[in-house]
XYZ file of C-alpha atoms in Angstrom:
171
model
C 3.077 10.040 21.057
C 1.151 12.815 19.436
C -2.042 12.495 17.423
C -0.129 13.349 14.231
C 1.669 9.996 14.500
C -1.025 7.759 15.964
C -4.009 9.041 14.012
C -6.940 11.374 14.252
C -10.523 10.527 15.116
C -12.992 13.018 13.717
C -16.743 12.899 14.305
C -17.284 15.655 11.806
C -18.183 14.805 8.246
C -17.474 17.491 5.677
C -20.565 18.329 3.724
C -24.175 18.736 4.697
C -25.644 15.248 4.554
C -29.061 15.338 6.165
C -31.007 12.270 7.238
C -34.706 12.078 8.130
C -35.427 10.194 11.368
C -39.020 10.013 12.683
C -40.037 13.055 10.678
C -37.101 15.173 11.883
C -34.116 16.152 9.791
C -30.799 15.427 11.463
C -27.297 16.121 10.199
C -25.611 12.785 9.539
C -22.411 12.208 11.507
C -19.712 9.777 10.539
C -16.303 9.106 11.988
C -13.097 9.113 10.004
C -9.974 7.519 11.410
C -6.653 8.459 9.839
C -3.740 6.296 10.942
C -0.259 7.800 10.591
C -1.433 10.932 8.732
C 2.030 12.541 8.536
C 4.100 9.433 7.793
C 5.730 9.645 4.344
C 8.534 7.072 4.146
C 8.357 4.087 6.498
C 10.791 1.181 6.285
C 9.466 -2.155 7.529
C 12.510 -4.357 8.080
C 12.881 -7.822 9.588
C 9.265 -8.311 10.605
C 9.466 -12.102 10.901
C 5.866 -12.669 12.019
C 4.003 -10.098 9.865
C 1.672 -12.168 7.673
C -0.892 -9.784 6.263
C -2.325 -6.358 6.757
C -4.369 -6.157 9.914
C -6.205 -3.376 11.662
C -6.909 -4.054 15.328
C -10.552 -4.549 16.199
C -12.018 -1.233 17.286
C -15.397 -0.656 18.883
C -16.826 1.412 16.043
C -19.905 1.163 13.885
C -20.199 0.831 10.118
C -20.123 4.603 9.571
C -16.431 4.776 10.445
C -13.980 5.038 7.570
C -10.266 4.246 7.805
C -7.406 5.859 5.910
C -3.857 4.619 6.452
C -0.780 6.711 5.627
C -2.431 9.114 3.149
C 0.899 10.864 2.437
C 2.941 7.705 1.863
C 5.524 8.563 -0.816
C 8.361 6.048 -0.291
C 7.700 2.551 1.061
C 10.403 -0.027 1.810
C 9.531 -3.587 2.876
C 12.441 -5.957 3.540
C 12.868 -9.341 5.211
C 9.242 -10.115 5.999
C 9.270 -13.882 5.341
C 5.597 -14.552 6.201
C 4.028 -11.576 4.407
C 1.589 -12.931 1.800
C -0.170 -9.869 0.385
C 0.863 -6.235 0.225
C -1.385 -3.973 2.289
C -3.976 -1.908 0.414
C -2.336 1.392 1.401
C 0.587 0.465 -0.885
C -1.746 1.545 -3.720
C -1.844 5.094 -2.338
C -1.940 7.809 -5.007
C 0.878 9.601 -3.177
C 3.309 6.641 -3.437
C 6.241 7.386 -5.764
C 8.871 4.760 -4.741
C 8.219 1.114 -3.802
C 11.070 -1.201 -2.763
C 10.402 -4.820 -1.769
C 13.087 -7.369 -0.886
C 13.210 -10.807 0.745
C 9.481 -11.447 1.154
C 9.268 -14.996 -0.274
C 5.581 -15.644 0.499
C 4.207 -12.678 -1.479
C 1.533 -13.723 -3.956
C 0.494 -10.383 -5.427
C -1.002 -7.010 -4.748
C -4.460 -5.626 -5.328
C -5.780 -3.896 -7.268
C -2.730 -2.600 -9.140
C 0.381 -0.499 -8.836
C -0.010 3.069 -7.581
C -0.845 5.266 -10.593
C 1.920 7.841 -9.995
C 4.692 5.350 -9.165
C 8.113 6.511 -10.407
C 10.426 3.761 -9.131
C 9.798 0.048 -8.481
C 12.546 -2.222 -7.160
C 12.084 -5.927 -6.418
C 15.064 -7.604 -4.789
C 15.967 -11.163 -4.026
C 13.016 -13.445 -3.281
C 9.644 -11.718 -3.603
C 7.601 -14.874 -4.136
C 5.112 -14.706 -6.986
C 4.773 -10.922 -6.776
C 7.098 -10.297 -9.714
C 5.124 -12.532 -12.075
C 1.880 -10.783 -11.093
C 3.403 -7.326 -11.682
C 5.193 -7.900 -14.989
C 2.001 -7.906 -17.129
C 1.017 -4.566 -15.575
C 4.232 -2.951 -16.782
C 3.751 -3.756 -20.486
C 1.467 -0.768 -20.997
C 3.462 2.360 -20.156
C 0.291 4.457 -20.584
C -1.085 3.087 -17.299
C 2.026 4.219 -15.416
C 3.261 7.357 -17.182
C 5.600 8.354 -14.328
C 7.311 4.970 -13.960
C 10.853 5.598 -15.159
C 12.838 3.058 -13.129
C 12.045 -0.647 -12.712
C 14.608 -3.042 -11.270
C 14.602 -6.748 -10.389
C 17.693 -8.053 -8.600
C 18.593 -11.728 -8.115
C 14.996 -12.825 -8.188
C 14.144 -16.293 -6.911
C 10.678 -17.778 -6.948
C 9.143 -21.081 -5.925
C 7.962 -21.496 -9.536
C 11.113 -20.196 -11.202
C 14.164 -21.176 -9.154
C 16.645 -19.726 -11.665
C 18.059 -16.328 -10.776
C 17.049 -13.347 -12.886
C 18.645 -9.928 -12.949
C 16.854 -7.177 -14.827
C 16.998 -3.407 -14.804
C 15.007 -1.113 -17.056
C 14.776 2.641 -17.330
C 11.741 3.847 -19.237
C 11.838 6.859 -21.528
C 8.566 8.740 -21.237
């Protein structure tokens, strides 16, 4: 696999940060790791054991920064029965379409929906995620590009009755 799929390790920090060490001025170096830099539309389907976001332990120091899927524009997550929290990269500014279905253990996402999201679809059982997202959608000014929101046959541990809802926003 090429580095464009697996990630890039760069020991070069843009900018001219200078640090004084023992009376000498030294250019500060940091490492930036970008995982899946070219990936734009992954579909994670049937991941029965995926519980939460995890990054494998790497032998790096505290000056290393991680970025995951910076060009993520469409993200589909389906049939992940143990997934409890959406990964932080779901809040990517590049994300335009988010589709989540059959993830009954979901409790929410932090900190909020991606600001440029255009389409959100929740299908079947998405745990408590739907109830945590609905208050966010009341203010259309926070999500000016959101023009399609759909909930299909939603089941929840707290609300066992089915709900079907589809809404197109006029901006």
